[in-house]
XYZ file of C-alpha atoms in Angstrom:
763
model
C -22.156 -1.146 -36.577
C -20.288 1.857 -38.018
C -19.057 1.713 -41.586
C -15.463 2.918 -41.248
C -14.062 4.705 -44.300
C -11.867 2.935 -46.803
C -8.312 4.201 -47.277
C -9.300 5.591 -50.695
C -11.764 8.086 -49.154
C -9.808 11.316 -48.741
C -9.638 12.041 -44.963
C -13.340 11.518 -44.313
C -14.500 10.062 -41.039
C -18.008 8.999 -40.117
C -19.063 9.866 -36.603
C -21.799 7.708 -35.198
C -24.681 9.437 -33.446
C -27.004 7.229 -31.460
C -30.522 8.009 -30.432
C -33.124 5.560 -29.118
C -35.097 5.503 -32.353
C -32.634 5.778 -35.201
C -28.957 5.765 -36.145
C -27.695 8.638 -38.269
C -24.303 8.694 -39.951
C -22.960 12.140 -40.659
C -19.738 12.789 -42.584
C -17.366 15.018 -40.664
C -14.491 16.291 -42.813
C -12.395 17.652 -39.920
C -8.849 16.182 -39.810
C -8.943 14.995 -36.183
C -12.512 15.040 -34.906
C -13.228 15.070 -31.191
C -15.802 12.492 -30.147
C -19.269 13.953 -29.672
C -20.982 13.460 -26.309
C -23.379 11.009 -27.897
C -20.665 9.005 -29.569
C -18.790 8.805 -26.290
C -21.433 6.283 -25.302
C -19.661 3.892 -27.637
C -17.333 2.575 -25.083
C -13.774 1.396 -24.637
C -13.964 -2.136 -25.928
C -15.646 -1.264 -29.238
C -13.227 1.566 -29.740
C -10.245 -0.632 -29.017
C -11.369 -3.456 -31.292
C -12.018 -1.196 -34.260
C -8.778 0.694 -33.883
C -6.521 -2.162 -33.003
C -7.017 -4.030 -36.281
C -7.383 -2.057 -39.482
C -7.147 1.464 -38.239
C -3.716 1.551 -36.617
C -2.279 3.110 -39.747
C -5.093 5.665 -39.877
C -4.618 6.532 -36.220
C -0.943 7.219 -36.865
C -1.926 9.507 -39.779
C -4.241 11.444 -37.482
C -1.429 11.801 -34.909
C -3.782 10.216 -32.356
C -2.537 6.886 -30.943
C -5.146 4.107 -30.993
C -5.374 4.003 -27.205
C -5.745 7.750 -26.596
C -9.547 7.804 -26.377
C -9.731 4.665 -24.248
C -7.108 6.023 -21.811
C -8.799 9.430 -21.513
C -11.976 7.634 -20.461
C -10.409 5.651 -17.639
C -10.271 6.601 -13.949
C -8.675 4.642 -11.100
C -9.954 6.032 -7.834
C -9.997 5.073 -4.182
C -12.483 6.105 -1.535
C -10.902 6.532 1.861
C -12.053 8.054 5.099
C -12.262 7.825 8.859
C -14.162 4.817 10.208
C -17.937 5.261 9.877
C -17.870 8.297 7.574
C -20.052 6.392 5.138
C -17.374 5.236 2.730
C -18.819 1.807 1.856
C -22.344 3.273 1.677
C -21.068 5.821 -0.846
C -19.457 3.052 -2.930
C -22.715 1.117 -2.834
C -24.608 4.133 -4.245
C -21.976 4.658 -6.935
C -22.405 1.034 -8.039
C -26.183 1.425 -8.060
C -26.209 4.561 -10.237
C -23.642 3.132 -12.651
C -25.876 0.084 -13.140
C -23.504 -2.434 -11.571
C -26.028 -3.504 -8.939
C -29.794 -3.291 -9.201
C -30.806 -2.770 -5.594
C -29.216 -1.065 -2.623
C -28.246 -2.874 0.583
C -27.077 -1.025 3.652
C -23.854 -1.858 5.500
C -25.665 -3.008 8.631
C -28.876 -3.641 6.749
C -31.891 -5.386 8.227
C -32.160 -7.540 5.104
C -28.982 -9.362 6.144
C -27.383 -9.026 2.700
C -24.822 -6.379 3.611
C -23.104 -3.962 1.275
C -21.723 -5.318 -1.998
C -18.129 -4.289 -1.337
C -17.862 -5.946 2.089
C -17.422 -9.478 0.849
C -15.676 -11.067 3.850
C -18.163 -12.418 6.417
C -16.294 -10.726 9.225
C -16.716 -7.366 7.468
C -20.469 -7.755 7.109
C -20.793 -8.779 10.734
C -18.819 -5.797 12.037
C -19.823 -3.256 9.392
C -16.213 -2.415 8.614
C -14.096 -2.841 5.492
C -10.802 -4.672 5.885
C -9.636 -5.735 2.457
C -9.742 -3.287 -0.423
C -11.966 -4.885 -3.005
C -11.516 -3.571 -6.546
C -14.683 -2.887 -8.490
C -15.212 -1.657 -11.977
C -18.142 0.363 -13.334
C -19.015 2.722 -16.210
C -20.480 6.208 -15.983
C -21.243 8.481 -18.964
C -19.062 6.360 -21.213
C -16.078 6.416 -18.828
C -14.650 3.348 -17.097
C -14.110 3.823 -13.368
C -12.152 1.371 -11.199
C -12.980 1.855 -7.545
C -10.719 0.510 -4.846
C -12.473 0.406 -1.509
C -9.739 1.007 1.059
C -9.844 0.124 4.785
C -10.466 2.975 7.184
C -8.844 1.405 10.249
C -5.360 2.547 11.129
C -4.216 -1.036 11.717
C -4.518 -1.996 8.075
C -2.188 0.662 6.722
C -0.158 -1.692 4.508
C -3.337 -2.302 2.494
C -4.088 1.420 2.317
C -0.564 2.221 1.159
C -0.586 -0.529 -1.432
C -3.961 0.650 -2.705
C -2.764 4.268 -2.876
C 0.182 3.264 -5.066
C -2.301 1.841 -7.521
C -4.690 4.809 -7.641
C -4.534 7.850 -9.862
C -6.959 9.871 -7.743
C -9.001 9.565 -4.564
C -12.115 10.755 -2.783
C -11.635 11.686 0.862
C -14.961 11.245 2.660
C -15.578 13.458 5.684
C -18.540 13.275 8.040
C -20.472 16.572 8.274
C -20.976 16.021 12.013
C -17.685 14.372 13.070
C -15.580 16.575 10.783
C -11.880 15.877 10.379
C -11.073 12.952 12.666
C -7.760 11.316 13.550
C -7.972 8.685 10.817
C -8.865 11.333 8.195
C -5.541 12.967 9.065
C -3.613 9.669 8.693
C -5.254 8.816 5.360
C -4.684 12.331 4.073
C -1.020 12.165 5.067
C -0.639 8.888 3.192
C -2.263 10.409 0.105
C 0.102 13.332 0.262
C 3.090 10.984 0.596
C 2.060 9.094 -2.544
C 1.072 12.343 -4.331
C -2.514 11.320 -5.051
C -4.785 14.131 -6.381
C -8.052 14.110 -4.450
C -11.586 15.441 -4.045
C -13.283 15.829 -0.685
C -16.882 14.725 -0.123
C -18.720 15.944 2.969
C -21.226 13.176 3.666
C -24.216 12.769 6.009
C -25.716 16.251 5.495
C -29.057 14.750 6.573
C -27.852 14.088 10.132
C -28.619 16.228 13.157
C -25.887 18.819 13.700
C -24.570 18.672 10.118
C -22.359 21.699 9.383
C -20.398 21.439 6.115
C -18.795 24.896 6.500
C -17.321 23.920 9.867
C -15.869 20.761 8.241
C -14.452 22.773 5.324
C -12.659 25.105 7.748
C -11.366 22.116 9.740
C -9.965 20.608 6.525
C -8.172 23.874 5.803
C -6.792 24.138 9.336
C -6.013 20.524 10.273
C -5.226 18.984 6.889
C -3.688 22.135 5.406
C -6.006 21.761 2.409
C -6.184 24.573 -0.105
C -9.855 23.877 -0.702
C -13.183 25.506 -1.525
C -16.758 24.307 -1.861
C -17.940 23.362 -5.353
C -21.551 23.109 -4.154
C -23.880 24.758 -1.648
C -26.494 22.591 0.090
C -30.174 23.578 -0.147
C -31.289 23.136 3.449
C -29.549 20.933 6.063
C -30.422 18.070 8.419
C -34.072 17.012 7.832
C -34.632 19.879 5.356
C -31.737 18.810 3.088
C -33.359 18.915 -0.380
C -30.602 19.300 -2.941
C -27.465 21.153 -3.996
C -26.486 24.227 -5.971
C -23.655 23.618 -8.442
C -21.319 26.630 -8.213
C -19.643 25.968 -11.569
C -22.823 25.748 -13.689
C -24.898 27.941 -11.282
C -27.837 25.513 -11.302
C -29.855 23.899 -8.501
C -29.967 20.082 -8.477
C -32.785 18.100 -6.848
C -32.793 14.317 -6.507
C -36.164 12.630 -7.065
C -37.305 9.037 -7.394
C -37.234 6.217 -4.857
C -33.435 6.031 -4.931
C -32.595 9.576 -6.026
C -31.956 8.438 -9.586
C -33.909 11.288 -11.283
C -31.994 14.558 -11.203
C -34.106 17.693 -11.717
C -32.143 20.793 -12.733
C -33.689 24.147 -11.843
C -32.611 27.745 -11.369
C -30.958 28.773 -8.074
C -33.618 29.556 -5.409
C -34.043 33.329 -5.034
C -33.400 33.310 -1.279
C -29.981 31.682 -1.825
C -28.620 33.905 -4.607
C -26.507 36.140 -2.360
C -24.895 33.154 -0.560
C -24.284 31.302 -3.848
C -22.665 34.347 -5.511
C -20.388 34.833 -2.483
C -19.367 31.148 -2.412
C -18.677 31.130 -6.170
C -16.465 34.176 -5.813
C -14.611 32.455 -2.958
C -14.115 29.371 -5.165
C -12.704 31.476 -8.022
C -10.398 33.343 -5.611
C -8.972 30.141 -4.102
C -8.399 28.503 -7.509
C -6.897 31.630 -9.081
C -4.271 31.689 -6.309
C -2.830 28.454 -7.721
C -3.795 28.701 -11.419
C -2.199 31.493 -13.471
C -4.634 31.326 -16.383
C -7.688 31.847 -14.156
C -5.825 34.474 -12.107
C -5.350 36.643 -15.230
C -9.077 36.594 -16.003
C -9.969 37.155 -12.332
C -7.634 40.149 -11.914
C -8.815 41.697 -15.197
C -12.400 41.406 -13.834
C -13.509 39.461 -16.890
C -16.620 37.286 -16.528
C -15.507 33.707 -15.859
C -17.439 31.089 -17.795
C -18.244 27.690 -16.319
C -15.875 26.007 -18.845
C -12.941 28.231 -17.820
C -13.596 27.526 -14.156
C -13.946 23.774 -14.724
C -10.638 23.616 -16.665
C -8.844 25.654 -13.992
C -10.145 23.391 -11.193
C -8.993 20.318 -13.169
C -5.484 21.751 -13.689
C -5.121 22.752 -10.040
C -6.493 19.425 -8.717
C -4.197 17.293 -10.885
C -1.229 19.456 -9.837
C -2.296 18.764 -6.187
C -2.546 22.469 -5.464
C -6.292 22.491 -4.824
C -8.911 20.119 -3.382
C -12.494 20.653 -4.588
C -15.126 19.944 -1.921
C -18.451 18.290 -2.772
C -21.414 17.612 -0.515
C -24.309 15.252 -0.135
C -25.813 12.362 1.769
C -25.042 8.914 0.377
C -27.564 7.256 2.694
C -30.364 9.553 1.472
C -29.181 9.184 -2.181
C -28.374 12.862 -2.668
C -25.264 14.300 -4.286
C -23.701 11.046 -5.510
C -24.172 11.598 -9.275
C -22.559 15.086 -9.237
C -19.643 13.506 -7.327
C -19.303 10.884 -10.087
C -19.307 13.659 -12.691
C -16.600 15.410 -10.677
C -14.461 12.232 -10.732
C -14.600 12.351 -14.540
C -14.099 16.116 -14.744
C -11.412 16.743 -12.148
C -9.461 13.572 -11.393
C -6.626 12.535 -13.739
C -6.660 9.731 -16.284
C -3.697 7.284 -16.123
C -1.557 9.231 -18.632
C -1.763 12.437 -16.577
C -0.094 10.865 -13.535
C 3.640 10.268 -13.394
C 4.653 6.814 -12.154
C 8.195 5.662 -11.454
C 9.740 2.215 -11.652
C 13.122 1.118 -10.260
C 15.562 -0.305 -12.780
C 17.145 -3.395 -11.185
C 19.982 -3.484 -13.739
C 21.108 0.013 -12.672
C 21.051 -0.340 -8.874
C 17.380 0.676 -8.444
C 17.666 3.888 -10.455
C 14.301 5.663 -10.910
C 12.752 5.398 -14.385
C 9.698 7.432 -15.400
C 7.012 5.262 -16.996
C 5.155 6.666 -19.996
C 1.956 4.953 -18.909
C 1.020 4.102 -22.492
C 0.020 0.718 -23.974
C 2.803 1.129 -26.565
C 5.647 0.555 -24.087
C 6.907 -2.741 -22.612
C 4.562 -4.435 -20.130
C 5.017 -3.338 -16.485
C 2.382 -4.494 -13.961
C 2.269 -4.576 -10.159
C 0.580 -7.316 -8.123
C -0.930 -5.183 -5.378
C -3.253 -7.654 -3.707
C -3.709 -11.403 -3.379
C -6.822 -13.306 -2.471
C -7.482 -16.959 -1.870
C -10.406 -17.598 -4.208
C -12.447 -20.727 -4.860
C -10.210 -21.508 -7.835
C -6.840 -20.890 -6.213
C -4.913 -17.662 -5.829
C -6.374 -14.550 -7.377
C -3.828 -11.799 -8.063
C -4.893 -8.194 -8.626
C -2.665 -6.395 -11.134
C -2.418 -2.705 -11.923
C -0.927 -2.323 -15.395
C 1.348 0.712 -15.592
C 2.590 0.268 -19.149
C 2.046 -2.030 -22.125
C -0.663 -4.621 -22.832
C -1.329 -7.983 -21.177
C -3.184 -10.728 -23.091
C -4.597 -14.070 -22.071
C -2.054 -16.779 -22.970
C 0.933 -14.386 -22.951
C 4.170 -15.243 -21.173
C 5.129 -12.753 -18.465
C 8.172 -12.568 -16.161
C 8.074 -12.087 -12.403
C 11.074 -9.812 -11.805
C 11.175 -10.491 -8.036
C 11.526 -14.276 -8.419
C 12.863 -14.457 -11.986
C 10.157 -16.958 -13.040
C 8.447 -17.042 -16.434
C 4.665 -17.548 -16.226
C 1.833 -17.991 -18.706
C -1.343 -15.966 -18.101
C -4.047 -18.672 -17.964
C -7.092 -16.490 -17.273
C -7.635 -12.737 -17.170
C -10.669 -11.334 -15.345
C -12.149 -7.991 -14.380
C -13.366 -7.906 -10.799
C -16.572 -6.699 -9.240
C -16.116 -7.206 -5.482
C -16.138 -11.033 -5.473
C -17.701 -11.715 -8.878
C -15.676 -11.742 -12.069
C -15.986 -11.289 -15.806
C -13.505 -12.864 -18.273
C -11.610 -10.587 -20.669
C -9.088 -11.325 -23.434
C -6.675 -8.413 -22.979
C -6.070 -5.317 -20.886
C -3.864 -2.293 -21.422
C -1.974 0.277 -19.332
C -4.027 2.063 -16.696
C -6.425 -0.814 -16.120
C -6.856 -2.963 -13.027
C -7.392 -6.675 -13.684
C -7.036 -9.944 -11.836
C -5.275 -13.131 -12.985
C -5.749 -16.700 -11.839
C -3.168 -19.369 -11.301
C -0.168 -17.053 -11.019
C 1.980 -17.889 -8.024
C 3.509 -14.696 -6.643
C 3.661 -12.460 -3.577
C 2.045 -9.042 -3.274
C 4.299 -6.232 -4.391
C 5.836 -8.386 -7.161
C 6.324 -6.733 -10.537
C 5.620 -8.448 -13.872
C 7.112 -7.441 -17.232
C 7.244 -8.964 -20.710
C 10.939 -9.777 -20.195
C 12.365 -6.850 -22.192
C 13.026 -4.689 -19.080
C 13.984 -5.422 -15.468
C 11.836 -2.880 -13.628
C 10.224 -3.235 -10.224
C 7.502 -0.918 -8.949
C 8.517 -1.256 -5.308
C 11.957 -1.542 -3.807
C 13.231 -5.092 -3.435
C 14.761 -4.208 -0.065
C 12.250 -5.435 2.507
C 13.055 -4.281 6.050
C 14.078 -6.974 8.533
C 11.401 -7.932 11.072
C 12.100 -6.529 14.530
C 9.702 -8.375 16.758
C 8.699 -11.996 17.255
C 5.876 -13.863 18.943
C 5.501 -17.574 19.617
C 2.111 -18.844 18.384
C 0.563 -22.283 18.411
C -2.928 -23.570 17.655
C -4.995 -24.539 20.717
C -6.245 -27.812 19.226
C -3.967 -30.254 17.451
C -6.542 -30.886 14.669
C -6.338 -27.348 13.264
C -2.620 -27.552 12.366
C -3.351 -27.729 8.625
C -5.521 -24.599 8.569
C -3.013 -22.829 10.817
C -0.078 -23.411 8.468
C -2.266 -22.519 5.447
C -3.052 -19.175 7.079
C 0.594 -18.422 7.849
C 1.649 -19.295 4.285
C -0.967 -17.005 2.825
C -0.093 -14.067 5.083
C 3.586 -14.451 4.232
C 2.749 -14.098 0.558
C 0.457 -11.129 1.129
C 2.812 -9.203 3.347
C 6.566 -9.233 2.697
C 7.339 -7.893 6.189
C 5.650 -10.848 7.904
C 7.912 -13.898 8.487
C 7.358 -17.344 9.942
C 10.040 -19.589 11.471
C 10.595 -22.403 13.968
C 12.374 -22.043 17.279
C 14.964 -24.864 17.184
C 15.016 -25.207 20.985
C 11.330 -25.163 21.924
C 9.935 -26.295 18.535
C 7.350 -23.475 18.638
C 6.227 -21.531 15.586
C 7.618 -18.003 15.710
C 6.010 -15.181 13.718
C 7.998 -12.010 13.176
C 6.902 -8.597 11.965
C 7.298 -4.859 12.196
C 5.731 -4.318 15.610
C 3.141 -5.302 18.166
C 0.068 -4.123 16.297
C 1.223 -5.752 13.096
C 1.434 -9.199 14.708
C -1.788 -8.787 16.721
C -3.753 -8.183 13.533
C -2.438 -11.406 11.990
C -3.227 -13.482 15.079
C -6.739 -12.038 14.986
C -7.082 -12.809 11.257
C -6.034 -16.440 11.830
C -8.813 -16.653 14.401
C -11.465 -15.088 12.178
C -10.684 -16.145 8.640
C -9.415 -19.646 9.359
C -11.382 -20.343 12.561
C -8.199 -21.386 14.384
C -7.744 -20.310 17.990
C -4.085 -19.644 18.686
C -2.264 -19.075 21.950
C 0.287 -16.313 21.844
C 3.534 -16.276 23.806
C 5.347 -13.228 25.163
C 6.728 -10.867 22.512
C 10.465 -11.262 21.910
C 12.918 -8.751 20.588
C 15.464 -9.988 18.060
C 18.749 -9.209 19.818
C 22.154 -9.866 18.258
C 25.625 -10.361 19.713
C 29.002 -9.236 18.401
C 32.682 -9.214 19.431
C 34.606 -6.034 20.199
C 38.243 -7.168 20.094
C 40.541 -9.746 18.575
C 40.912 -13.104 20.339
C 43.164 -16.060 19.474
C 42.042 -19.682 19.401
C 44.015 -22.921 19.340
C 41.909 -25.977 19.916
C 42.579 -29.703 19.523
C 39.592 -32.001 19.246
C 40.662 -35.604 19.932
C 38.440 -38.578 20.642
C 39.525 -42.204 20.695
C 36.850 -44.853 21.009
C 37.764 -48.164 19.388
C 37.888 -48.084 15.601
C 38.297 -44.762 13.836
C 38.640 -41.853 16.269
C 38.256 -38.145 15.724
C 41.168 -35.744 15.382
C 41.313 -32.099 14.337
C 43.257 -29.074 15.430
C 42.471 -25.479 14.433
C 44.451 -22.293 15.225
C 43.718 -18.689 14.341
C 41.816 -15.672 15.627
C 38.386 -13.991 15.583
C 37.951 -10.218 15.245
C 35.135 -7.709 14.623
C 34.475 -6.716 11.005
C 35.187 -3.051 10.155
C 32.160 -0.733 10.520
C 29.919 -0.513 7.448
C 30.976 -3.849 5.952
C 28.246 -5.406 3.772
C 28.576 -8.958 5.149
C 27.749 -10.140 8.657
C 30.164 -13.096 8.733
C 33.508 -13.565 7.004
C 35.765 -16.615 6.985
C 39.330 -16.486 5.718
C 41.787 -19.335 5.280
C 45.398 -18.097 5.685
C 47.080 -21.481 6.092
C 50.214 -21.796 4.008
C 50.954 -25.337 2.874
C 48.906 -28.424 3.735
C 48.730 -28.368 7.548
C 45.017 -29.138 7.086
C 44.013 -30.856 3.823
C 41.954 -28.440 1.712
C 38.915 -30.766 1.599
C 38.356 -30.145 5.347
C 38.317 -26.332 5.099
C 34.568 -26.059 4.144
C 33.712 -28.206 7.201
C 35.670 -25.798 9.441
C 33.822 -22.797 7.934
C 30.501 -24.580 8.466
C 31.431 -25.243 12.095
C 32.202 -21.581 12.780
C 28.984 -20.466 11.041
C 26.963 -22.898 13.126
C 28.641 -21.747 16.335
C 27.950 -18.092 15.435
C 24.218 -18.889 15.189
C 23.944 -18.694 18.947
C 26.349 -16.685 21.043
C 27.024 -17.798 24.603
C 25.791 -14.552 26.218
C 22.036 -14.872 25.544
C 21.903 -17.432 22.736
C 21.223 -14.950 19.893
C 23.141 -14.920 16.565
C 26.597 -13.323 16.472
C 27.098 -10.713 13.746
C 29.935 -8.626 12.259
C 32.419 -11.392 12.866
C 35.568 -12.295 10.966
C 37.204 -15.692 11.552
C 40.764 -16.221 10.293
C 42.340 -19.678 10.188
C 46.164 -19.556 10.424
C 47.269 -23.090 11.326
C 46.125 -26.528 12.366
C 46.949 -30.213 12.318
C 45.360 -33.298 10.824
C 45.731 -37.036 11.347
C 46.100 -39.372 8.393
C 43.397 -41.782 9.651
C 41.358 -40.127 12.374
C 40.725 -36.716 10.749
C 37.261 -36.301 9.242
C 34.885 -33.489 8.301
C 32.913 -34.041 11.494
C 36.073 -33.836 13.625
C 37.056 -30.475 12.132
C 33.508 -29.127 12.335
C 33.362 -29.968 16.047
C 36.866 -28.544 16.565
C 35.689 -25.246 15.008
C 32.551 -25.102 17.188
C 34.498 -25.710 20.429
C 37.308 -23.322 19.393
C 34.745 -20.547 18.850
C 33.067 -21.133 22.202
C 36.414 -21.149 23.998
C 37.737 -17.875 22.569
C 34.364 -16.067 22.530
C 34.542 -14.613 26.046
C 38.108 -13.378 25.431
C 36.788 -11.330 22.455
C 34.739 -9.182 24.904
C 31.295 -9.834 23.360
C 28.447 -7.313 23.645
C 24.696 -7.570 23.047
C 23.163 -5.484 20.245
C 19.510 -4.475 20.404
C 17.280 -3.152 17.605
C 16.914 0.613 17.819
C 13.867 2.113 16.149
C 13.467 5.436 14.421
C 10.237 6.679 15.986
C 8.356 9.626 14.533
C 5.615 11.050 16.737
C 2.994 13.593 15.840
C 1.294 15.042 18.910
C -0.606 18.279 19.631
C 1.649 20.979 21.116
C 0.081 20.807 24.598
C 1.264 17.192 25.074
C 4.811 17.734 23.835
C 6.426 17.857 27.301
C 4.695 14.715 28.601
C 5.554 12.709 25.478
C 9.192 13.855 25.387
C 9.563 12.969 29.093
C 8.139 9.509 28.427
C 10.635 8.915 25.573
C 13.535 9.772 27.880
C 12.113 7.342 30.433
C 12.197 4.665 27.732
C 15.946 5.384 27.183
C 15.208 7.108 23.873
C 17.325 9.839 22.301
C 15.348 12.736 20.823
C 17.090 13.878 17.649
C 14.594 16.350 16.224
C 11.567 18.405 17.160
C 9.697 20.360 14.483
C 6.410 22.153 14.422
C 3.795 21.371 11.788
C 0.733 23.556 12.225
C -0.650 22.927 15.721
C 1.248 19.671 15.996
C 4.696 18.941 17.285
C 6.678 16.349 15.301
C 9.258 14.553 17.445
C 11.876 12.247 15.947
C 13.705 9.906 18.317
C 15.799 6.740 18.425
C 14.299 4.346 20.957
C 15.294 0.739 21.792
C 12.499 -1.578 20.641
C 12.618 -3.475 23.931
C 11.242 -0.361 25.642
C 8.479 0.247 23.100
C 6.060 -2.520 24.122
C 2.524 -1.263 24.656
C 3.524 2.167 23.389
C 0.442 2.718 21.214
C -1.808 2.415 24.275
C 0.488 4.613 26.377
C 0.599 7.299 23.679
C -3.172 7.298 23.281
C -3.691 7.784 27.002
C -1.029 10.532 27.198
C -2.527 12.525 24.299
C -6.270 11.812 24.681
C -6.086 9.682 21.543
C -4.805 12.551 19.380
C -1.186 11.445 19.097
C 0.101 8.990 16.539
C 3.455 7.441 15.824
C 5.282 5.504 13.139
C 8.187 3.243 13.920
C 10.756 1.754 11.591
C 13.930 -0.224 12.154
C 17.114 1.867 12.148
C 20.001 -0.316 13.325
C 21.257 -2.717 15.978
C 23.420 -0.923 18.526
C 25.163 -2.065 21.753
C 23.115 -2.069 24.954
C 24.298 -0.358 28.121
C 26.256 -2.414 30.655
C 23.439 -2.743 33.192
C 20.956 -3.926 30.529
C 23.507 -6.481 29.285
C 23.993 -7.922 32.801
C 20.221 -8.098 33.280
C 19.681 -9.879 29.925
C 22.436 -12.405 30.656
C 21.013 -13.156 34.106
C 17.515 -13.621 32.646
C 18.895 -15.984 30.011
C 20.839 -17.996 32.576
C 17.808 -18.116 34.859
C 15.474 -19.516 32.181
C 18.075 -22.083 31.092
C 18.790 -23.176 34.643
C 15.045 -23.655 35.182
C 14.875 -25.872 32.100
């Protein structure tokens, strides 16, 4: 293709201009030329190949790293919204205009094909998106990775994981429904992860569409500092096109699928409105951008370039949210939105990402985000594909190549990359290498989601290694015996996908117990087993993971003696149990303080094992005993009859005997609950928390909402999401995370013990 200059040519670079009929090479003697719009059509891969071999030295001379152009032309975006705001429809149109698909299918289309991004059967049937599929497309010479995120509140772990991976996002709002409860949740998550965003007001063709009402709602409810970047020409059935406030041009969308854009002058009857809206846009942006403010206050004319640069600066700094409009279903306004993604959302180098250095006690390290650094990649999503596990990786730094060895920091394993692919919903294209900022998928790599991969030179993780303990358990079992295989396959997969989801066996009843972070969390998984693996499961009553502990020191002196023809059993242990001091890192401590050889040292591990086993189920309600210190001070052994088993049994019986004397108490998990409810419901909600034996520790006001923080025992939080919805007309929401285990009140303890005794007596 292009004839690149030899080193002997003094600083001369040939820029390639392409036109349909001919190729012209023009010498450009400038020291560091910027790529022309036409040459920007020569995309990433060509650029990379040419630079990566012979031109590295030249690139260094020009002070432009080889990856600079490729990184500037990369966008990682997510599209999130309230359910049914037209998010998947918008993605479908984006894929159509960028040439990734050649015909458009609707989400609940009559043709039965369904939208491209909804690749799970269940999603097509219900018209909702559950898993975030990652899709890649190109627009105007830029590469755009789109992550389609779920809109349902129940799938928040997916949304949060997707948001960590994005550099920017589009928040879709419905022009009729406006800002709905889920829009608020998604927006809060974006703010938490500091994602710059654009807003897109969709469905302007519907009856009752009012974009200005929605814009004001976004300012009031979401606290957005936002302004319209476009003005619609007509609304509802008369919606014809848009006026671009930056360029001051009218855009009309012609052709069967709106693919032909006709640019005309602003209609005369709209000039006054357009001038007013442009002034409003400049005012809002100049409040947060000093450079534009100077020009605005000096009453200088503001060119479209100045305004565009100011909007980009303010958007990336998360001080401003530009608002675009259109109707994805009617194919209007999607291309300008794509241009806005390129113009206003950041490329990977403009976003600061942090890793946690495991060698320095999880200290935060800023990542440069360049392909020159060591490899750091995050596995943010797993899928069971036809060829085994497919792992989606977001590369934060460095380069990954097919055949390279990479290290999984979370497990410490070294893995070879067998196959590297770029994903398009559920189809894939093989690639040889990928660099920082890109989203790729790898096959045949065994890992869990949230694992971090590096090239072995650094020990960084992208997420904290400290996974919270599960606080709630359910017993599940498949209805038919034949589906056991599928059932266990499902549980294994979910455990890998979600670190907070655990599976175990109840030693007494032999049932499978699943544990997680709350009721909703476990319900979703039971439902997914039913849908994705076609296994009907029966669900037992939810169980809270209680613990027991001792409150005072108690002595033990126990002799275990059994004589039954042949070798008997003999073991005597003396000592005491006591509670561990508050804040100690371990939950069980064993100390041997025997002086001399009263018990031969080879039996000591058996005694420790016995105490550990006994502490696995306390005698109050059969739950594990924590914060316990066992000290062995004396004992006796028999030359013939003493054995490891004898001492282990002696330890178990000694523990049971002295346990009641140590005044044991039951500990229950206490949750830190954060509620966000409109002010008018504050009294009702606070009263309900007190009824649930909660302690309110904070009450702040955030706009029209009241934010209540409380510590509530988990045992009293069952069915709370339903109760909260009915108390607040569906406007309230809450988050709940584990805080600590703390002692229960005396009456609750008596009740729990009686329940436990009752069930055991019945058995």
